[in-house]
Coordinates of C-alpha atoms in Angstrom, one line a residue:
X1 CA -106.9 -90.1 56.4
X2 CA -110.4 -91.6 56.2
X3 CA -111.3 -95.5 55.9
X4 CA -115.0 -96.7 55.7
X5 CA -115.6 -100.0 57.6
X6 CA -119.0 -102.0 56.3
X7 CA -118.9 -105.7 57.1
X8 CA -121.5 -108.8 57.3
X9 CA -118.7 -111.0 58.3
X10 CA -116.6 -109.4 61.9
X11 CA -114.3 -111.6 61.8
X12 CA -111.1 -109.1 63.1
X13 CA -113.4 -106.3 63.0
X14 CA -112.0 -105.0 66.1
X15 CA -108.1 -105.5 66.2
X16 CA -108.2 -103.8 62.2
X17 CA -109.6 -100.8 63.6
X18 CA -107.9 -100.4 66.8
X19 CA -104.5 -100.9 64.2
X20 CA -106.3 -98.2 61.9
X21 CA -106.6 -95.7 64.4
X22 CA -103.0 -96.4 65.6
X23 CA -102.1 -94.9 62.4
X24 CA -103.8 -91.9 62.6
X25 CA -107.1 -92.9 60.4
X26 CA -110.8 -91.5 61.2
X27 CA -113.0 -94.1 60.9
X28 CA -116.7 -94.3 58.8
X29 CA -119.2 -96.7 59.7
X30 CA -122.6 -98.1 59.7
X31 CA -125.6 -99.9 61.2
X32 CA -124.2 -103.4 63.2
X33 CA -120.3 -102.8 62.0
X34 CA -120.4 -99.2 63.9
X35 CA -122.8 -100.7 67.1
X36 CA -119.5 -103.2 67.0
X37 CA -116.8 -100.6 67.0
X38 CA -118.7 -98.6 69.7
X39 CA -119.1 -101.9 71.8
X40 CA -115.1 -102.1 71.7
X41 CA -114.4 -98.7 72.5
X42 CA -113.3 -97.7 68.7
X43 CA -113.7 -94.0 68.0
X44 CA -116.0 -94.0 64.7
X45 CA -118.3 -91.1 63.0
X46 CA -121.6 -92.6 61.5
X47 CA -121.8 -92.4 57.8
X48 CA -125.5 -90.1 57.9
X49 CA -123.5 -88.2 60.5
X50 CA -120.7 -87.1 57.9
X51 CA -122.8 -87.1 55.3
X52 CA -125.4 -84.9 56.8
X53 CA -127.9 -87.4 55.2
X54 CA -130.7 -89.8 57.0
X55 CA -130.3 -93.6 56.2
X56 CA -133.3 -93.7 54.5
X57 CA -136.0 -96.5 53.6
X58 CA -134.9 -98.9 56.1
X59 CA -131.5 -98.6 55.9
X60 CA -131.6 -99.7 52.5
X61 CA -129.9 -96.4 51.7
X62 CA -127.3 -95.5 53.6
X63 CA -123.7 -95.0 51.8
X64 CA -125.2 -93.9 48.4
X65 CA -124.0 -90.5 48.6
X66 CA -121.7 -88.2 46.5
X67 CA -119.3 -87.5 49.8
X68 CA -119.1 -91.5 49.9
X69 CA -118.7 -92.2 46.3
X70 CA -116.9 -89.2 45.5
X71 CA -114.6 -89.4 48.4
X72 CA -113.6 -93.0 47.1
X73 CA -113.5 -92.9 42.7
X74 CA -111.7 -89.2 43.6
X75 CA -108.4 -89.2 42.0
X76 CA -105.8 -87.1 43.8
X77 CA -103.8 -86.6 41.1
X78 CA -106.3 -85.4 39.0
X79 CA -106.6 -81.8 38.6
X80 CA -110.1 -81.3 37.9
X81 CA -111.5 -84.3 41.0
X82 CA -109.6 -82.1 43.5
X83 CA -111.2 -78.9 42.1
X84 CA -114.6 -80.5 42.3
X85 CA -114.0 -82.3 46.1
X86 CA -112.9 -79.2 47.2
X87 CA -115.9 -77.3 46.3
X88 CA -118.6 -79.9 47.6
X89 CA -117.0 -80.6 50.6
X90 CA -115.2 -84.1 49.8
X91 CA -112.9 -85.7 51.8
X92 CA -110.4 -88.6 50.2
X93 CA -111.2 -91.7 51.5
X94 CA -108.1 -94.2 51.0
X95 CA -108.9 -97.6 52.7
X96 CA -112.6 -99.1 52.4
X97 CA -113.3 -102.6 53.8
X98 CA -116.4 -103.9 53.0
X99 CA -118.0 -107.4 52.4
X100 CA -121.1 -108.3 51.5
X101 CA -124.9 -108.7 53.4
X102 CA -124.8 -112.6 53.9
X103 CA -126.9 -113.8 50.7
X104 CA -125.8 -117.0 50.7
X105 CA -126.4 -117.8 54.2
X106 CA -129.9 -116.7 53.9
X107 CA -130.7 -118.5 51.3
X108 CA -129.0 -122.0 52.8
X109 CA -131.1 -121.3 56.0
X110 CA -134.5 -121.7 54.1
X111 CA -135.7 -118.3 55.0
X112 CA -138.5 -116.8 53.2
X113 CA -138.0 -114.9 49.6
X114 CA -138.8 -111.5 51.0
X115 CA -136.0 -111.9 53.6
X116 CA -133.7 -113.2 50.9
X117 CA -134.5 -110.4 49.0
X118 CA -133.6 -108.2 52.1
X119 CA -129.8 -110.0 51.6
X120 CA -129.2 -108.6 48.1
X121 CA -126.7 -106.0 48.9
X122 CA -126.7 -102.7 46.4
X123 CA -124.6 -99.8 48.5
X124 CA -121.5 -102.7 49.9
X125 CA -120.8 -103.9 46.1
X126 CA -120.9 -100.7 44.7
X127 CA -118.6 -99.1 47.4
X128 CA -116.1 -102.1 46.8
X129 CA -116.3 -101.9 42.8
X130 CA -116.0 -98.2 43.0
X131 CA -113.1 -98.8 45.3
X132 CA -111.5 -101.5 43.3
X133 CA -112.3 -99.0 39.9
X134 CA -109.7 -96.5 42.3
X135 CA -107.6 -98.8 43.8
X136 CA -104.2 -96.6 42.2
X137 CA -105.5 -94.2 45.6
X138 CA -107.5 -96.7 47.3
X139 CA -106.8 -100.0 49.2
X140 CA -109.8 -102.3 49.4
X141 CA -110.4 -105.2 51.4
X142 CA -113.2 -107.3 51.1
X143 CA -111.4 -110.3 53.1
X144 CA -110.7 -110.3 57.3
X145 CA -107.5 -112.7 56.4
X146 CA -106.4 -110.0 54.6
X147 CA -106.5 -107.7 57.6
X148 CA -103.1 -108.5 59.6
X149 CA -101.1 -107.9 56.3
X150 CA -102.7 -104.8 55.2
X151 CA -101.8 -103.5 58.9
X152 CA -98.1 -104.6 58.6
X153 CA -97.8 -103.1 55.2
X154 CA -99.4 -99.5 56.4
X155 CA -97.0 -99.8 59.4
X156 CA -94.0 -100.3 57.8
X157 CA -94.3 -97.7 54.9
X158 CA -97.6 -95.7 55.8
X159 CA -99.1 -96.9 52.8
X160 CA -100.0 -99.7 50.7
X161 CA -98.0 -101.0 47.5
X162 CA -99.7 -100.8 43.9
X163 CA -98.5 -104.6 43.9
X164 CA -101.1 -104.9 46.9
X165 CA -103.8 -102.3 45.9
X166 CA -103.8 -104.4 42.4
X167 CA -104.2 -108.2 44.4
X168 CA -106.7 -106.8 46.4
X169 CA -108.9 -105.2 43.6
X170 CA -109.0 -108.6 41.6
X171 CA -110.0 -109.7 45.0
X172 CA -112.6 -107.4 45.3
X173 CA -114.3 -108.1 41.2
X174 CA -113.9 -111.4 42.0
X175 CA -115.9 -111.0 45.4
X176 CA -118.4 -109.0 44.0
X177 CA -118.6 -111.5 40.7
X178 CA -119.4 -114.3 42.9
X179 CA -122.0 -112.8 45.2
X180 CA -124.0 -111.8 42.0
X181 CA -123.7 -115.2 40.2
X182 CA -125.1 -116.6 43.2
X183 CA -127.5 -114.2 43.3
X184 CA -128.3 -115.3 39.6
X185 CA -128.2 -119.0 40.8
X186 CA -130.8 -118.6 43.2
X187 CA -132.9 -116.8 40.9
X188 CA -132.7 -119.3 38.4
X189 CA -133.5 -122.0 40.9
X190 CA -136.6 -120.8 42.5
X191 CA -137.9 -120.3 38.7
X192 CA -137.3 -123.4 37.6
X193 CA -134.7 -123.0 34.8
X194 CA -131.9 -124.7 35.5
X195 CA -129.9 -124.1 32.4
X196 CA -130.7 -120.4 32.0
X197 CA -129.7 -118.1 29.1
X198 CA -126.4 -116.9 30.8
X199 CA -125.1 -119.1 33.2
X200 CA -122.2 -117.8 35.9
X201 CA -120.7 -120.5 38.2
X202 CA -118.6 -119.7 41.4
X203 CA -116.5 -121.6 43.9
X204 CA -113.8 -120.8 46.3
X205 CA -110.3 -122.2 45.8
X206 CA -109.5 -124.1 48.6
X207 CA -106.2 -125.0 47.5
X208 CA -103.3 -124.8 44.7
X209 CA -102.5 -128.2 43.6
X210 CA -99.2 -129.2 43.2
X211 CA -99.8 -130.4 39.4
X212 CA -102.7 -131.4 37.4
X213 CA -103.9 -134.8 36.2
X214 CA -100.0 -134.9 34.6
X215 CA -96.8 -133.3 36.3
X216 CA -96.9 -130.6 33.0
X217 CA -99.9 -129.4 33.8
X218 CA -101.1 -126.8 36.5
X219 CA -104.0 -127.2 38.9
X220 CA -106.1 -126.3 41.9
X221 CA -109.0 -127.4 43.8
X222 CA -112.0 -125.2 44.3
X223 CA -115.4 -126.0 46.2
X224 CA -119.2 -124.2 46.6
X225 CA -119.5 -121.5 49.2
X226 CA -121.9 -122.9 51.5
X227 CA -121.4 -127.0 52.2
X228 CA -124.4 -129.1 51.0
X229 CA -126.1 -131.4 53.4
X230 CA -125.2 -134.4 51.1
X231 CA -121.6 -136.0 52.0
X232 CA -119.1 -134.4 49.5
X233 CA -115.4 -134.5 49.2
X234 CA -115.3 -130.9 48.1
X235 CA -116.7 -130.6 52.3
X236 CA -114.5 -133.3 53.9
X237 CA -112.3 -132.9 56.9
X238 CA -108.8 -134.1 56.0
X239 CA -107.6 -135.7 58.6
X240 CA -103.5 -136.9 57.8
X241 CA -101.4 -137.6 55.3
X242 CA -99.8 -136.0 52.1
X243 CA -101.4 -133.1 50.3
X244 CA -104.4 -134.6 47.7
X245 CA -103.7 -134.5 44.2
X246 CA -106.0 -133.2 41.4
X247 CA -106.1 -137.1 40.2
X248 CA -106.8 -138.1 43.9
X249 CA -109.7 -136.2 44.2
X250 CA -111.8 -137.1 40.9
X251 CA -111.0 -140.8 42.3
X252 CA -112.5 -140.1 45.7
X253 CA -115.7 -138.9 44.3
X254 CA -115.8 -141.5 42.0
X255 CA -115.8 -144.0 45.1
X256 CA -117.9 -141.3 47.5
X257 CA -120.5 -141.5 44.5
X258 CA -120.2 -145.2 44.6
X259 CA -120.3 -146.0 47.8
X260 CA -124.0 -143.8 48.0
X261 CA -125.6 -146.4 46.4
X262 CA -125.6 -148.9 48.9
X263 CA -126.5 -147.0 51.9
X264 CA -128.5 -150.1 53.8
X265 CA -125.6 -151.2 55.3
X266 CA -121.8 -151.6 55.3
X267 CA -120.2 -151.8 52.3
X268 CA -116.4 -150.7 50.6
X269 CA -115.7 -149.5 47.7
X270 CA -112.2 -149.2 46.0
X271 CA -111.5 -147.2 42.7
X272 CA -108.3 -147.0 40.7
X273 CA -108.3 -144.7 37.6
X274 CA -111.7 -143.8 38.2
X275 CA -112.9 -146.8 37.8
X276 CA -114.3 -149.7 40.4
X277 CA -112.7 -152.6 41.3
X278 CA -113.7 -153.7 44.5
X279 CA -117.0 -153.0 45.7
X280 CA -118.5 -155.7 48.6
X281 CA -121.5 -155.0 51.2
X282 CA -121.4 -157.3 54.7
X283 CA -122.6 -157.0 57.9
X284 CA -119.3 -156.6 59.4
X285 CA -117.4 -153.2 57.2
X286 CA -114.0 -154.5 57.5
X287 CA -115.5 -157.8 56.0
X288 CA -116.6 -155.9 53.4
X289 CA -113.7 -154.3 52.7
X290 CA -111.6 -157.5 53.0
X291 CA -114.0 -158.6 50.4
X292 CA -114.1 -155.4 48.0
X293 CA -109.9 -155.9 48.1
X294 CA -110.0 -159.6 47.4
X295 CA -111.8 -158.8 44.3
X296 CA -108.7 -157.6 42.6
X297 CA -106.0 -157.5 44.7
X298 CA -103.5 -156.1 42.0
X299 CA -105.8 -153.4 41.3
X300 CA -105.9 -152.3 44.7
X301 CA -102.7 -151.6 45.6
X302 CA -102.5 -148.0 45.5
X303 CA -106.3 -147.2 45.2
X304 CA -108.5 -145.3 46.6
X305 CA -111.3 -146.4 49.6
X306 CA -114.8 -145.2 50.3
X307 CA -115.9 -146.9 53.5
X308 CA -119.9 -145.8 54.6
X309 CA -119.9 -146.4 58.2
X310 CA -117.4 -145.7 60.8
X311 CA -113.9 -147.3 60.7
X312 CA -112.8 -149.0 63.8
X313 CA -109.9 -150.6 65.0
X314 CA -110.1 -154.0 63.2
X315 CA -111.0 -152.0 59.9
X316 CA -108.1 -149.8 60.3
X317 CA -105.5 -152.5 60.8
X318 CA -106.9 -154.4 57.5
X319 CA -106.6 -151.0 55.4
X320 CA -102.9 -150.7 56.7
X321 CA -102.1 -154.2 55.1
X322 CA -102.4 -152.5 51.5
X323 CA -100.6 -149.5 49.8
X324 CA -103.5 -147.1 49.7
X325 CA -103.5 -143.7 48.0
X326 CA -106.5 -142.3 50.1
X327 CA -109.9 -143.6 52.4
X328 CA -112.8 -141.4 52.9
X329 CA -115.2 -142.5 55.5
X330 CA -118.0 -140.7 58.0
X331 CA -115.7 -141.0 60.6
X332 CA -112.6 -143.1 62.4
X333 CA -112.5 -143.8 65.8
X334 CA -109.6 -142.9 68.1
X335 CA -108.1 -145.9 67.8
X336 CA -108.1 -146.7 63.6
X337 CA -106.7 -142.9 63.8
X338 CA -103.9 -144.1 65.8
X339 CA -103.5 -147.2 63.8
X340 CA -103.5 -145.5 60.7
X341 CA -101.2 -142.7 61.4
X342 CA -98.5 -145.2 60.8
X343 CA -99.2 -144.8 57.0
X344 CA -98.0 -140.8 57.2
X345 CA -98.7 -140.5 53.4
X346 CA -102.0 -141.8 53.6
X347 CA -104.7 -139.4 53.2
X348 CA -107.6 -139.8 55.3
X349 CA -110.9 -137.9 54.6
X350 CA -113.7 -137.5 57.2
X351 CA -116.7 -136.9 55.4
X352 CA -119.0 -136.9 57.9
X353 CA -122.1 -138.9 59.8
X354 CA -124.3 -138.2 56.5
X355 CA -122.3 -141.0 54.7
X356 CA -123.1 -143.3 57.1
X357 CA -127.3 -142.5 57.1
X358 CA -129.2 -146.0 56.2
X359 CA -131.1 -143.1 53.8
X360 CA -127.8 -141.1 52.3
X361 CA -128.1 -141.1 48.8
X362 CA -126.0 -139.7 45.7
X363 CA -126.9 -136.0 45.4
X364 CA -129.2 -134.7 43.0
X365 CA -127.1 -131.5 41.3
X366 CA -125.8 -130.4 38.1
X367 CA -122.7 -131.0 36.5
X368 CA -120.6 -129.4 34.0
X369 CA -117.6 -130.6 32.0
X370 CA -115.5 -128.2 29.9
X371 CA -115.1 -128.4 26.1
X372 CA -113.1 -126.6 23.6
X373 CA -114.8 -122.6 24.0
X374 CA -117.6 -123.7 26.2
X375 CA -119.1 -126.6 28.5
X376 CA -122.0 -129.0 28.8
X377 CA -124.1 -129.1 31.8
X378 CA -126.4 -131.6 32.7
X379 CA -128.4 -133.3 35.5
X380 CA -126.5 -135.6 37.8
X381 CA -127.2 -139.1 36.7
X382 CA -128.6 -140.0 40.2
X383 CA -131.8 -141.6 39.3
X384 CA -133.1 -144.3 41.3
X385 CA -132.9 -147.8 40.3
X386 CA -136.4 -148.6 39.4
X387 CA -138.7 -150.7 41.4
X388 CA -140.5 -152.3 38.9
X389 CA -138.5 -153.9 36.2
X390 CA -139.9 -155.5 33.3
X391 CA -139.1 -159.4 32.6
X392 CA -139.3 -160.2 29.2
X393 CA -137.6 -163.4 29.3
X394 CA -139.7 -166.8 29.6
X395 CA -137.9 -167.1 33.2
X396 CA -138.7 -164.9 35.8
X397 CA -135.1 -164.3 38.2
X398 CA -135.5 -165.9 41.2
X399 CA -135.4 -163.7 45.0
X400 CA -131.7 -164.3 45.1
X401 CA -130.6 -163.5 41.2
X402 CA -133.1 -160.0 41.5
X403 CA -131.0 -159.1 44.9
X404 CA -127.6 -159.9 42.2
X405 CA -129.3 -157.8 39.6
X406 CA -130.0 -154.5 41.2
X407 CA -126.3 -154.7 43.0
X408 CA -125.1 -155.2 39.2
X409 CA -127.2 -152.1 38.1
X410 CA -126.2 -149.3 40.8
X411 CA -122.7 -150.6 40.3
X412 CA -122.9 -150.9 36.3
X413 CA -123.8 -146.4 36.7
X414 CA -120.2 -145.9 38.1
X415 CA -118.3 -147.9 35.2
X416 CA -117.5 -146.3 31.7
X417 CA -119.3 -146.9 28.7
X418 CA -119.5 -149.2 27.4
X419 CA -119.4 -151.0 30.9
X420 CA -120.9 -154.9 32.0
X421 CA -120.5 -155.7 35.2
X422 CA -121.2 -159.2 36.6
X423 CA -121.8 -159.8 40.4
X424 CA -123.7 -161.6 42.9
X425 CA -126.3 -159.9 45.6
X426 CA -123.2 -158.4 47.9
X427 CA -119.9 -157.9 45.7
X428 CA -118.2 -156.6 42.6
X429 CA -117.1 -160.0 40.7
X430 CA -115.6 -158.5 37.5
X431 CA -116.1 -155.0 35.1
X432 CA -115.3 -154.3 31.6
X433 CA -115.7 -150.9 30.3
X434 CA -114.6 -147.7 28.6
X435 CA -114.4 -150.1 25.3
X436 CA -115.5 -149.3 21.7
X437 CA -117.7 -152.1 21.5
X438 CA -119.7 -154.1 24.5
X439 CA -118.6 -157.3 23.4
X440 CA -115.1 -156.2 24.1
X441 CA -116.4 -155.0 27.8
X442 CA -117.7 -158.6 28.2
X443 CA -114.7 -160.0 27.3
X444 CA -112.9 -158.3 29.6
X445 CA -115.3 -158.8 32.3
X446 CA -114.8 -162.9 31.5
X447 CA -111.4 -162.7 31.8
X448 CA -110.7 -160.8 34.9
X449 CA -113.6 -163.0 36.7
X450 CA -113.0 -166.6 35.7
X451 CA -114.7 -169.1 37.4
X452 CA -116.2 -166.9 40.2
X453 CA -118.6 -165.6 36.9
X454 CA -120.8 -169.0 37.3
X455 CA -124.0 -168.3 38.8
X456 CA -123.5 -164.5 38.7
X457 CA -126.0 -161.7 37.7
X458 CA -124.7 -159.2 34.6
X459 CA -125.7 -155.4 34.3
X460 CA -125.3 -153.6 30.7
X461 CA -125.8 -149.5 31.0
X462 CA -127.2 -149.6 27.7
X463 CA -128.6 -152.1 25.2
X464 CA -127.0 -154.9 23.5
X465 CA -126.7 -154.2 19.6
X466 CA -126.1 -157.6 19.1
X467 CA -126.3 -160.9 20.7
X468 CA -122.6 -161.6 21.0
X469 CA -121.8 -159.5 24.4
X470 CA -125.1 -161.8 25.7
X471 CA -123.5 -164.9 24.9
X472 CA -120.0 -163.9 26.4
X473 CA -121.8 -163.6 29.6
X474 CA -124.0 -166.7 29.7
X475 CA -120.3 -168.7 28.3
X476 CA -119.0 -167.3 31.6
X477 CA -121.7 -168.9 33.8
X478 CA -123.8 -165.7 34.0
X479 CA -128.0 -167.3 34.9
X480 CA -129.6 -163.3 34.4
X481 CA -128.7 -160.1 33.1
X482 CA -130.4 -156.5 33.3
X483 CA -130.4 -154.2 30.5
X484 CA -132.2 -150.8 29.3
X485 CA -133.4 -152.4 26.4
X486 CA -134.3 -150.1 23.5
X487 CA -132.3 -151.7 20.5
X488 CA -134.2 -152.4 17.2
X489 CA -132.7 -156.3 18.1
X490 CA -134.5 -156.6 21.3
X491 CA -136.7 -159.0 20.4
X492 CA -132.8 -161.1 19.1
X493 CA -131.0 -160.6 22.7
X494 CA -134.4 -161.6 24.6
X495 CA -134.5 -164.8 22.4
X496 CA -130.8 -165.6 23.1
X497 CA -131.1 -165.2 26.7
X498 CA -134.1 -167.6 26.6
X499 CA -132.1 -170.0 24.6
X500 CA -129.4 -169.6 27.8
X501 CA -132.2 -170.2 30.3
X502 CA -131.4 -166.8 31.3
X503 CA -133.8 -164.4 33.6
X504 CA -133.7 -161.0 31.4
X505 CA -135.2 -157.6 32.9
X506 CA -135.5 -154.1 31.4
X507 CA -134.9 -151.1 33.0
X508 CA -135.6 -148.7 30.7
X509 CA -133.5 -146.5 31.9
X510 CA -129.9 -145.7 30.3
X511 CA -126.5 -145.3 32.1
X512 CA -124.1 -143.9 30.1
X513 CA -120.7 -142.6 31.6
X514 CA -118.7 -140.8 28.9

């Protein structure tokens, strides 16, 4: 029996083989996954050695030969295959594990094209489709954590089930899929075109989720291969608590996104249905979090934390006074982990000391959302909030209501449209959004805020239409408001905000959140 070992990744290199020739196989090999086997003491014949032809150009050629290929998409049950192995010499070869030059890697290291180039493998996919094309005679492993059961199964009955030849060859597609959509990707990227004629996305499951967004529908949870440098939840450690659900993760980075935008210093952010509604900065982080909770107490029972700095002791014991779903934070000291893992169902996500960088900022990426037969893709809505803003109003804001108005603005991004969001310089006060109409998000806003409105700054993602959501706010107590501006009324809403005394600045820049 003869089984061809290629691999980037060595990862049980060894122990396979050694259990391989155990069972009587003869082993084919090149370049580093043969100078491994050697190293270990594994009998193995080099693959130019068996085929009595050179690696050529570099080693760019190497398994690309009829007595490879043949000896794998042979069919022993096929009358006229044996005829013609027989005659040239062809051996069956019935187990091929092969993964892939590591493209990916090379690329995330910043290496040169030429050497990226050099990572675009041509003889390790077409040995694993040509084995996967086979696999009724051929097992194929493109995996290492696939090694141990491949051995137990070819122990036990000499041979692999179709069952197993069949999950292993959807493996294998899939493998070799993936490593040329992110081959593609690349491509794309370092032309320029980031919405290319035929796109092909690829992720790795990292888990099967125990429902979807409702307990009828079916779900899992898949990430990039390589891990950004950007904070993501897709990335995080998880350190306790119950497994996440598909509606537990959208929330967490919906409060990871929200929580970038104030990366200066502390600050805590809660989210319930996607939506904020607690979001404080302070100097102190459980102060800001005792703040971001007070917001809306009701609204915070079972909801979901992003916390940007470390969580100590005294934050730990203030997050265990609430019913919280999950908290993701750079990191928790020893003693908030032993304080929290009282709260055994409480997840706890460690996203690492990037969340907790004075410069950390939303990352700037693509995102897609499915429709009915295709999808939309877009750029990432992580602009900065502009510098310069331009007053229109007769009054100017003062220090204090501009510090009010940019919180209001990086907040106003994470609410749905159409969202207001009144606040002072350090904390959420009140949000109304995902409304028809904006005068309906105002209203909202005025009602869940009350009296702690007076004085406040209010953010609008996208234009007024009409002057009614403007008066809402300055009935509430609201002194300035920021906007996009843009609507053929401007020159109306400007007019009633001086007739409030109101400060009124224009972005020119829209947030819609659909």
């Amino acid at each position: 029996m003869l089984a061809l070992l290629s691999v980037s990744d060595k990862r049980g290199l060894v122990p396979f083989a050694q259990g391989l020739v155990r069972l009587g196989f003869e082993l084919l090999s090149t370049g580093g996954t043969l100078a491994a086997l050697q190293v270990a003491g594994v009998p193995a014949k080099k693959v130019s050695d068996y085929t009595q032809s050179p690696e050529i150009l570099g080693g760019r050629v190497k398994t690309l030969h009829p007595r490879i290929h043949g000896g794998i998409l042979g069919r022993p049950d096929h009358e006229g295959d044996q005829a013609e192995m027989t005659a040239n010499g062809i051996t069956p070869i019935t187990l091929v594990a092969v993964n892939l030059y590591p493209f990916r890697q090379t690329v995330a290291s910043g290496a040169p094209e030429a050497e990226v180039i050099e990572q675009i493998d041509i003889g390790g996919p077409a040995m694993v489709r040509a084995s996967a094309k086979n696999f009724r005679h051929v097992t194929v492993v493109v995996d290492p954590d696939d090694y141990e059961s491949v051995l137990l199964e070819l122990e036990r009955s000499r041979a692999t089930s179709e069952d197993t030849r069949r999950r292993l060859m959807r493996k294998a597609f899939a493998h070799t899929a993936a490593y040329d959509a992110s081959i593609a990707g690349w491509l794309s990227k370092e032309a320029g075109e980031p919405f290319p004629h035929e796109l092909s996305l690829t992720f790795q499951r990292v888990q099967g989720l125990r429902y979807g967004e409702n307990p009828h529908q079916r779900g899992a949870f898949y990430r990039e291969h390589s891990a950004p440098e950007e904070p993501t939840v897709a990335f995080s450690r998880v350190l306790q608590g119950k497994e996440l659900s598909y509606n537990n993760i959208l929330d967490l980075d919906a409060a990871l996104g929200l929580v970038l935008e104030f990366p200066e210093q502390p600050c805590a952010v809660i989210i319930k249905h996607n939506t904020p509604c607690g979001v404080a900065l302070d100097e102190s982080l459980v102060t800001a979090y005792r703040t971001a909770r007070a917001i809306d107490e009701v609204s915070a029972f079972g909801g979901i934390v992003a916390l940007n700095r470390e969580v100590d002791r005294a934050c730990a014991e203030a997050l265990a006074e609430t019913f919280l779903e999950a908290v993701i934070a750079p990191s928790y000291s020893a003693e908030a982990q032993q304080v929290l893992s009282a709260k055994k169902n409480l997840r706890l996500l460690e996203a690492g000391p990037g969340l907790a960088s004075p410069t950390a900022r939303p990352r700037a990426q693509l995102e897609a959302r499915s429709v009915s037969g295709g999808l939309v893709l877009q750029d990432k809505d992580a602009v900065e909030p502009p510098l310069e803003w331009k007053v229109v109003s007769k009054r100017a804001p003062t220090p204090e209501e501009e510090r009010a108005l940019r919180f209001a603005w990086r907040v106003c991004k994470h609410v749905k449209s159409n969202a207001i969001v009144f606040s002072n310089g350090s904390r959420l006060l009140a949000a109304g959004g995902g409304q028809t109409s904006r005068v309906d998000s105002a209203k909202i806003a005025v009602a869940r805020g009350g009296e702690a409105l007076k004085g406040s700054a209010v953010a609008s993602d996208a234009f007024f239409p009409f002057r009614d959501g403007l008066d809402e706010a300055a009935r509430a107590g609201a002194t300035c408001v920021v906007q996009p501006g843009g609507s053929v009324r401007d020159s109306e809403i400007i007019a009633a905000a001086d007739e409030h005394g109101m400060a009124m600045v224009l972005t020119g820049v829209r947030h819609f959140r659909h």
